[in-house]
């Protein structure tokens, strides 16, 4: 395990972006070496973390699509064991329910990858009940979705609106530019480093768990309609 190798090498502290179900392992390492989780965390651990409010990001993304008039909004998620993914899904579902669109809730996929976005979108567009919007829960999923949409002879946003979680400068230069939920990554990284330094120094921080708000970037990939 790379964490145990890092410990053996004598590092003073560790910032980790966890994946899978390794909460118990991280808890064990954190008892011996100062450790801070970044982006993802485990509810059952007592370890410090810095993350983004994924629930709010999911809610805001879905609400942006709903406010533009979309009803049949499908969320393409990452791994079900991923806390960020599950929190984004919760936000999406609550936004749909709040606008009395619970009957249209649909969540598919199980991987933060272009392949997941491509396959799930291909399948969605092959049926008779085609969605009018897709919420891709990562920018990699979004790229796969766009490829599938274009191969199906459809256009964003004329035929289907699109928004994704995570932002990147290239999204401004895509045609159309893609709406997104941006995580404050530089601030998250700086705060994680600050928390780690405090622990290395043996200081007891008043704050050990930080959740920052995401930013909604509305661009050209959402088409306004008169559905609602």
PDB file of C-alpha atoms in Angstrom:
ATOM      1  CA  UNK A   1       0.000   0.000   0.000  1.00  0.00           C
ATOM      2  CA  UNK A   2       1.428   3.387  -1.053  1.00  0.00           C
ATOM      3  CA  UNK A   3       0.303   5.018   2.215  1.00  0.00           C
ATOM      4  CA  UNK A   4       2.348   2.573   4.275  1.00  0.00           C
ATOM      5  CA  UNK A   5       5.299   3.139   1.941  1.00  0.00           C
ATOM      6  CA  UNK A   6       5.017   6.878   2.511  1.00  0.00           C
ATOM      7  CA  UNK A   7       4.951   6.304   6.256  1.00  0.00           C
ATOM      8  CA  UNK A   8       8.011   4.084   6.054  1.00  0.00           C
ATOM      9  CA  UNK A   9       9.879   6.773   4.093  1.00  0.00           C
ATOM     10  CA  UNK A  10       9.466   9.150   7.031  1.00  0.00           C
ATOM     11  CA  UNK A  11       7.138  11.782   5.583  1.00  0.00           C
ATOM     12  CA  UNK A  12       5.890  14.321   8.120  1.00  0.00           C
ATOM     13  CA  UNK A  13       2.350  14.494   6.768  1.00  0.00           C
ATOM     14  CA  UNK A  14       0.041  13.273   4.018  1.00  0.00           C
ATOM     15  CA  UNK A  15      -2.691  14.913   1.922  1.00  0.00           C
ATOM     16  CA  UNK A  16      -4.764  12.227   0.264  1.00  0.00           C
ATOM     17  CA  UNK A  17      -7.606  12.194  -2.252  1.00  0.00           C
ATOM     18  CA  UNK A  18      -9.231   8.905  -1.223  1.00  0.00           C
ATOM     19  CA  UNK A  19     -11.098   6.559  -3.502  1.00  0.00           C
ATOM     20  CA  UNK A  20     -13.046   3.386  -2.970  1.00  0.00           C
ATOM     21  CA  UNK A  21     -13.804   2.247   0.561  1.00  0.00           C
ATOM     22  CA  UNK A  22     -10.556   2.855   2.439  1.00  0.00           C
ATOM     23  CA  UNK A  23     -11.830   4.826   5.431  1.00  0.00           C
ATOM     24  CA  UNK A  24     -10.557   2.336   8.019  1.00  0.00           C
ATOM     25  CA  UNK A  25      -7.107   2.246   6.414  1.00  0.00           C
ATOM     26  CA  UNK A  26      -6.837   6.042   6.419  1.00  0.00           C
ATOM     27  CA  UNK A  27      -8.027   6.193  10.025  1.00  0.00           C
ATOM     28  CA  UNK A  28      -5.284   3.754  10.963  1.00  0.00           C
ATOM     29  CA  UNK A  29      -2.577   5.727   9.157  1.00  0.00           C
ATOM     30  CA  UNK A  30      -3.887   9.007  10.590  1.00  0.00           C
ATOM     31  CA  UNK A  31      -3.256   7.796  14.142  1.00  0.00           C
ATOM     32  CA  UNK A  32       0.482   7.689  13.410  1.00  0.00           C
ATOM     33  CA  UNK A  33       1.030  10.340  10.732  1.00  0.00           C
ATOM     34  CA  UNK A  34      -0.752  13.704  10.292  1.00  0.00           C
ATOM     35  CA  UNK A  35      -3.207  13.179   7.447  1.00  0.00           C
ATOM     36  CA  UNK A  36      -5.783  15.403   5.735  1.00  0.00           C
ATOM     37  CA  UNK A  37      -8.317  14.261   3.130  1.00  0.00           C
ATOM     38  CA  UNK A  38      -8.901  16.473   0.100  1.00  0.00           C
ATOM     39  CA  UNK A  39     -12.014  16.505  -2.097  1.00  0.00           C
ATOM     40  CA  UNK A  40     -13.409  13.256  -0.694  1.00  0.00           C
ATOM     41  CA  UNK A  41     -13.957  12.011   2.813  1.00  0.00           C
ATOM     42  CA  UNK A  42     -15.626   9.260   4.801  1.00  0.00           C
ATOM     43  CA  UNK A  43     -18.452  10.048   7.183  1.00  0.00           C
ATOM     44  CA  UNK A  44     -17.433   7.323   9.627  1.00  0.00           C
ATOM     45  CA  UNK A  45     -13.896   8.674  10.171  1.00  0.00           C
ATOM     46  CA  UNK A  46     -12.697  11.418  12.511  1.00  0.00           C
ATOM     47  CA  UNK A  47     -10.007  12.593  10.104  1.00  0.00           C
ATOM     48  CA  UNK A  48      -9.845  16.231   8.982  1.00  0.00           C
ATOM     49  CA  UNK A  49     -10.896  17.045   5.432  1.00  0.00           C
ATOM     50  CA  UNK A  50     -11.453  19.858   2.931  1.00  0.00           C
ATOM     51  CA  UNK A  51     -14.141  19.335   0.338  1.00  0.00           C
ATOM     52  CA  UNK A  52     -16.681  21.051  -1.862  1.00  0.00           C
ATOM     53  CA  UNK A  53     -20.394  21.128  -1.074  1.00  0.00           C
ATOM     54  CA  UNK A  54     -21.284  18.504  -3.673  1.00  0.00           C
ATOM     55  CA  UNK A  55     -24.928  18.435  -2.592  1.00  0.00           C
ATOM     56  CA  UNK A  56     -25.334  22.156  -3.291  1.00  0.00           C
ATOM     57  CA  UNK A  57     -23.562  21.768  -6.619  1.00  0.00           C
ATOM     58  CA  UNK A  58     -25.911  18.980  -7.649  1.00  0.00           C
ATOM     59  CA  UNK A  59     -28.943  20.983  -6.543  1.00  0.00           C
ATOM     60  CA  UNK A  60     -27.807  24.141  -8.343  1.00  0.00           C
ATOM     61  CA  UNK A  61     -27.007  22.300 -11.572  1.00  0.00           C
ATOM     62  CA  UNK A  62     -30.386  20.578 -11.712  1.00  0.00           C
ATOM     63  CA  UNK A  63     -32.168  23.774 -10.740  1.00  0.00           C
ATOM     64  CA  UNK A  64     -30.455  25.655 -13.581  1.00  0.00           C
ATOM     65  CA  UNK A  65     -31.779  23.123 -16.080  1.00  0.00           C
ATOM     66  CA  UNK A  66     -35.257  23.199 -14.545  1.00  0.00           C
ATOM     67  CA  UNK A  67     -35.311  27.006 -14.567  1.00  0.00           C
ATOM     68  CA  UNK A  68     -34.484  26.902 -18.278  1.00  0.00           C
ATOM     69  CA  UNK A  69     -37.580  24.760 -18.847  1.00  0.00           C
ATOM     70  CA  UNK A  70     -36.121  21.254 -18.885  1.00  0.00           C
ATOM     71  CA  UNK A  71     -38.164  18.415 -17.395  1.00  0.00           C
ATOM     72  CA  UNK A  72     -36.689  15.090 -18.517  1.00  0.00           C
ATOM     73  CA  UNK A  73     -33.305  15.565 -16.865  1.00  0.00           C
ATOM     74  CA  UNK A  74     -31.066  12.508 -16.563  1.00  0.00           C
ATOM     75  CA  UNK A  75     -28.078  12.448 -14.200  1.00  0.00           C
ATOM     76  CA  UNK A  76     -25.087  10.349 -15.269  1.00  0.00           C
ATOM     77  CA  UNK A  77     -23.230   9.540 -12.077  1.00  0.00           C
ATOM     78  CA  UNK A  78     -19.827   8.260 -11.002  1.00  0.00           C
ATOM     79  CA  UNK A  79     -19.238   5.218  -8.758  1.00  0.00           C
ATOM     80  CA  UNK A  80     -22.069   4.668  -6.297  1.00  0.00           C
ATOM     81  CA  UNK A  81     -19.515   4.212  -3.486  1.00  0.00           C
ATOM     82  CA  UNK A  82     -18.125   7.696  -4.175  1.00  0.00           C
ATOM     83  CA  UNK A  83     -19.418  10.198  -1.612  1.00  0.00           C
ATOM     84  CA  UNK A  84     -19.074  13.197  -3.983  1.00  0.00           C
ATOM     85  CA  UNK A  85     -21.129  11.352  -6.591  1.00  0.00           C
ATOM     86  CA  UNK A  86     -23.839  10.302  -4.141  1.00  0.00           C
ATOM     87  CA  UNK A  87     -24.079  13.832  -2.711  1.00  0.00           C
ATOM     88  CA  UNK A  88     -24.430  15.308  -6.203  1.00  0.00           C
ATOM     89  CA  UNK A  89     -27.178  12.806  -6.951  1.00  0.00           C
ATOM     90  CA  UNK A  90     -28.999  13.774  -3.740  1.00  0.00           C
ATOM     91  CA  UNK A  91     -28.843  17.427  -4.716  1.00  0.00           C
ATOM     92  CA  UNK A  92     -30.194  16.653  -8.189  1.00  0.00           C
ATOM     93  CA  UNK A  93     -33.039  14.527  -6.810  1.00  0.00           C
ATOM     94  CA  UNK A  94     -34.035  17.125  -4.204  1.00  0.00           C
ATOM     95  CA  UNK A  95     -34.054  19.887  -6.824  1.00  0.00           C
ATOM     96  CA  UNK A  96     -36.324  17.794  -9.029  1.00  0.00           C
ATOM     97  CA  UNK A  97     -38.645  16.992  -6.122  1.00  0.00           C
ATOM     98  CA  UNK A  98     -38.759  20.644  -5.022  1.00  0.00           C
ATOM     99  CA  UNK A  99     -40.090  21.587  -8.467  1.00  0.00           C
ATOM    100  CA  UNK A 100     -42.544  18.651  -8.479  1.00  0.00           C
ATOM    101  CA  UNK A 101     -40.585  16.778 -11.144  1.00  0.00           C
ATOM    102  CA  UNK A 102     -39.883  13.684  -9.063  1.00  0.00           C
ATOM    103  CA  UNK A 103     -41.547  11.449 -11.644  1.00  0.00           C
ATOM    104  CA  UNK A 104     -38.826  12.387 -14.146  1.00  0.00           C
ATOM    105  CA  UNK A 105     -35.866  11.558 -11.891  1.00  0.00           C
ATOM    106  CA  UNK A 106     -33.462   9.167 -13.581  1.00  0.00           C
ATOM    107  CA  UNK A 107     -29.905   8.297 -12.548  1.00  0.00           C
ATOM    108  CA  UNK A 108     -27.648   6.083 -14.670  1.00  0.00           C
ATOM    109  CA  UNK A 109     -23.952   5.197 -14.882  1.00  0.00           C
ATOM    110  CA  UNK A 110     -21.382   4.127 -12.318  1.00  0.00           C
ATOM    111  CA  UNK A 111     -18.047   5.574 -13.391  1.00  0.00           C
ATOM    112  CA  UNK A 112     -16.307   8.954 -13.733  1.00  0.00           C
ATOM    113  CA  UNK A 113     -15.165   8.302 -17.290  1.00  0.00           C
ATOM    114  CA  UNK A 114     -15.702   9.315 -20.902  1.00  0.00           C
ATOM    115  CA  UNK A 115     -16.757   5.728 -21.621  1.00  0.00           C
ATOM    116  CA  UNK A 116     -19.531   5.940 -19.038  1.00  0.00           C
ATOM    117  CA  UNK A 117     -20.820   9.216 -20.484  1.00  0.00           C
ATOM    118  CA  UNK A 118     -20.654   7.863 -24.021  1.00  0.00           C
ATOM    119  CA  UNK A 119     -22.363   4.518 -23.399  1.00  0.00           C
ATOM    120  CA  UNK A 120     -25.092   5.864 -21.129  1.00  0.00           C
ATOM    121  CA  UNK A 121     -25.897   8.750 -23.466  1.00  0.00           C
ATOM    122  CA  UNK A 122     -25.959   6.464 -26.503  1.00  0.00           C
ATOM    123  CA  UNK A 123     -28.458   4.248 -24.720  1.00  0.00           C
ATOM    124  CA  UNK A 124     -30.597   7.190 -23.569  1.00  0.00           C
ATOM    125  CA  UNK A 125     -30.795   8.628 -27.080  1.00  0.00           C
ATOM    126  CA  UNK A 126     -31.674   5.301 -28.682  1.00  0.00           C
ATOM    127  CA  UNK A 127     -35.042   5.087 -26.925  1.00  0.00           C
ATOM    128  CA  UNK A 128     -38.309   6.801 -27.719  1.00  0.00           C
ATOM    129  CA  UNK A 129     -38.374   8.748 -24.446  1.00  0.00           C
ATOM    130  CA  UNK A 130     -35.374  10.942 -25.114  1.00  0.00           C
ATOM    131  CA  UNK A 131     -34.297  13.282 -22.290  1.00  0.00           C
ATOM    132  CA  UNK A 132     -34.248  17.013 -22.912  1.00  0.00           C
ATOM    133  CA  UNK A 133     -31.256  17.535 -20.631  1.00  0.00           C
ATOM    134  CA  UNK A 134     -28.257  15.664 -19.222  1.00  0.00           C
ATOM    135  CA  UNK A 135     -26.466  16.437 -15.973  1.00  0.00           C
ATOM    136  CA  UNK A 136     -23.014  14.847 -16.240  1.00  0.00           C
ATOM    137  CA  UNK A 137     -21.544  14.437 -12.775  1.00  0.00           C
ATOM    138  CA  UNK A 138     -17.985  15.010 -14.013  1.00  0.00           C
ATOM    139  CA  UNK A 139     -16.296  16.701 -16.949  1.00  0.00           C
ATOM    140  CA  UNK A 140     -15.021  13.332 -18.204  1.00  0.00           C
ATOM    141  CA  UNK A 141     -18.595  12.015 -18.318  1.00  0.00           C
ATOM    142  CA  UNK A 142     -19.575  15.196 -20.165  1.00  0.00           C
ATOM    143  CA  UNK A 143     -17.011  14.605 -22.912  1.00  0.00           C
ATOM    144  CA  UNK A 144     -18.387  11.127 -23.551  1.00  0.00           C
ATOM    145  CA  UNK A 145     -21.934  12.484 -23.609  1.00  0.00           C
ATOM    146  CA  UNK A 146     -21.073  15.122 -26.200  1.00  0.00           C
ATOM    147  CA  UNK A 147     -19.502  12.510 -28.485  1.00  0.00           C
ATOM    148  CA  UNK A 148     -22.647  10.356 -28.261  1.00  0.00           C
ATOM    149  CA  UNK A 149     -24.946  13.327 -28.860  1.00  0.00           C
ATOM    150  CA  UNK A 150     -23.048  14.372 -31.981  1.00  0.00           C
ATOM    151  CA  UNK A 151     -22.939  10.817 -33.341  1.00  0.00           C
ATOM    152  CA  UNK A 152     -26.710  10.660 -32.926  1.00  0.00           C
ATOM    153  CA  UNK A 153     -27.115  13.678 -35.203  1.00  0.00           C
ATOM    154  CA  UNK A 154     -28.292  15.911 -32.372  1.00  0.00           C
ATOM    155  CA  UNK A 155     -27.024  19.272 -31.222  1.00  0.00           C
ATOM    156  CA  UNK A 156     -26.344  20.921 -27.877  1.00  0.00           C
ATOM    157  CA  UNK A 157     -28.339  22.885 -26.830  1.00  0.00           C
ATOM    158  CA  UNK A 158     -30.871  22.894 -29.694  1.00  0.00           C
ATOM    159  CA  UNK A 159     -31.898  19.275 -29.139  1.00  0.00           C
ATOM    160  CA  UNK A 160     -30.600  18.559 -25.655  1.00  0.00           C
ATOM    161  CA  UNK A 161     -29.261  20.777 -22.869  1.00  0.00           C
ATOM    162  CA  UNK A 162     -26.125  19.843 -20.952  1.00  0.00           C
ATOM    163  CA  UNK A 163     -24.415  20.769 -17.701  1.00  0.00           C
ATOM    164  CA  UNK A 164     -21.585  19.076 -15.863  1.00  0.00           C
ATOM    165  CA  UNK A 165     -19.883  19.008 -12.487  1.00  0.00           C
ATOM    166  CA  UNK A 166     -16.253  20.224 -12.488  1.00  0.00           C
ATOM    167  CA  UNK A 167     -14.931  23.056 -14.572  1.00  0.00           C
ATOM    168  CA  UNK A 168     -11.976  23.590 -16.876  1.00  0.00           C
ATOM    169  CA  UNK A 169     -10.800  26.487 -19.025  1.00  0.00           C
ATOM    170  CA  UNK A 170     -11.347  24.435 -22.195  1.00  0.00           C
ATOM    171  CA  UNK A 171     -15.110  24.507 -21.585  1.00  0.00           C
ATOM    172  CA  UNK A 172     -15.184  28.191 -22.562  1.00  0.00           C
ATOM    173  CA  UNK A 173     -13.649  27.291 -25.916  1.00  0.00           C
ATOM    174  CA  UNK A 174     -15.930  24.394 -26.799  1.00  0.00           C
ATOM    175  CA  UNK A 175     -18.736  24.910 -29.294  1.00  0.00           C
ATOM    176  CA  UNK A 176     -21.072  25.456 -27.616  1.00  0.00           C
ATOM    177  CA  UNK A 177     -19.364  26.443 -24.377  1.00  0.00           C
ATOM    178  CA  UNK A 178     -20.428  24.076 -21.587  1.00  0.00           C
ATOM    179  CA  UNK A 179     -22.252  25.096 -18.405  1.00  0.00           C
ATOM    180  CA  UNK A 180     -20.666  23.698 -15.276  1.00  0.00           C
ATOM    181  CA  UNK A 181     -20.412  23.573 -11.503  1.00  0.00           C
ATOM    182  CA  UNK A 182     -16.898  24.675 -10.557  1.00  0.00           C
ATOM    183  CA  UNK A 183     -15.181  23.469  -7.424  1.00  0.00           C
ATOM    184  CA  UNK A 184     -12.875  26.030  -5.730  1.00  0.00           C
ATOM    185  CA  UNK A 185      -9.874  23.745  -6.181  1.00  0.00           C
ATOM    186  CA  UNK A 186      -7.078  26.268  -5.394  1.00  0.00           C
ATOM    187  CA  UNK A 187      -8.789  27.252  -2.136  1.00  0.00           C
ATOM    188  CA  UNK A 188      -9.427  23.616  -1.252  1.00  0.00           C
ATOM    189  CA  UNK A 189      -5.773  22.739  -1.805  1.00  0.00           C
ATOM    190  CA  UNK A 190      -4.524  25.728   0.215  1.00  0.00           C
ATOM    191  CA  UNK A 191      -6.802  24.953   3.145  1.00  0.00           C
ATOM    192  CA  UNK A 192      -5.833  21.276   3.129  1.00  0.00           C
ATOM    193  CA  UNK A 193      -2.165  22.269   3.273  1.00  0.00           C
ATOM    194  CA  UNK A 194      -2.861  24.695   6.129  1.00  0.00           C
ATOM    195  CA  UNK A 195      -4.711  22.019   8.110  1.00  0.00           C
ATOM    196  CA  UNK A 196      -1.867  19.585   7.566  1.00  0.00           C
ATOM    197  CA  UNK A 197       0.795  22.074   8.683  1.00  0.00           C
ATOM    198  CA  UNK A 198      -1.154  22.736  11.883  1.00  0.00           C
ATOM    199  CA  UNK A 199      -1.185  19.030  12.644  1.00  0.00           C
ATOM    200  CA  UNK A 200       2.481  18.591  11.845  1.00  0.00           C
ATOM    201  CA  UNK A 201       3.238  21.413  14.301  1.00  0.00           C
ATOM    202  CA  UNK A 202       1.079  19.703  16.895  1.00  0.00           C
ATOM    203  CA  UNK A 203      -1.433  22.534  16.978  1.00  0.00           C
ATOM    204  CA  UNK A 204      -5.062  21.740  17.770  1.00  0.00           C
ATOM    205  CA  UNK A 205      -7.077  23.504  15.098  1.00  0.00           C
ATOM    206  CA  UNK A 206     -10.498  24.892  15.926  1.00  0.00           C
ATOM    207  CA  UNK A 207     -11.621  23.775  12.462  1.00  0.00           C
ATOM    208  CA  UNK A 208     -10.873  20.308  11.134  1.00  0.00           C
ATOM    209  CA  UNK A 209     -13.599  19.837   8.544  1.00  0.00           C
ATOM    210  CA  UNK A 210     -14.089  22.439   5.830  1.00  0.00           C
ATOM    211  CA  UNK A 211     -16.771  22.443   3.124  1.00  0.00           C
ATOM    212  CA  UNK A 212     -16.569  25.157   0.463  1.00  0.00           C
ATOM    213  CA  UNK A 213     -19.333  26.261  -1.887  1.00  0.00           C
ATOM    214  CA  UNK A 214     -19.131  25.558  -5.624  1.00  0.00           C
ATOM    215  CA  UNK A 215     -19.785  28.163  -8.323  1.00  0.00           C
ATOM    216  CA  UNK A 216     -22.379  27.773 -11.056  1.00  0.00           C
ATOM    217  CA  UNK A 217     -21.055  28.812 -14.490  1.00  0.00           C
ATOM    218  CA  UNK A 218     -23.868  29.176 -17.005  1.00  0.00           C
ATOM    219  CA  UNK A 219     -22.734  29.091 -20.610  1.00  0.00           C
ATOM    220  CA  UNK A 220     -24.225  28.200 -24.001  1.00  0.00           C
ATOM    221  CA  UNK A 221     -25.066  24.517 -23.480  1.00  0.00           C
ATOM    222  CA  UNK A 222     -28.457  25.155 -21.835  1.00  0.00           C
ATOM    223  CA  UNK A 223     -31.378  26.158 -24.040  1.00  0.00           C
ATOM    224  CA  UNK A 224     -34.253  28.104 -22.528  1.00  0.00           C
ATOM    225  CA  UNK A 225     -37.705  26.697 -23.341  1.00  0.00           C
ATOM    226  CA  UNK A 226     -41.265  27.449 -22.387  1.00  0.00           C
ATOM    227  CA  UNK A 227     -42.063  24.083 -20.789  1.00  0.00           C
ATOM    228  CA  UNK A 228     -42.514  25.563 -17.314  1.00  0.00           C
TER     229      UNK A 228
END
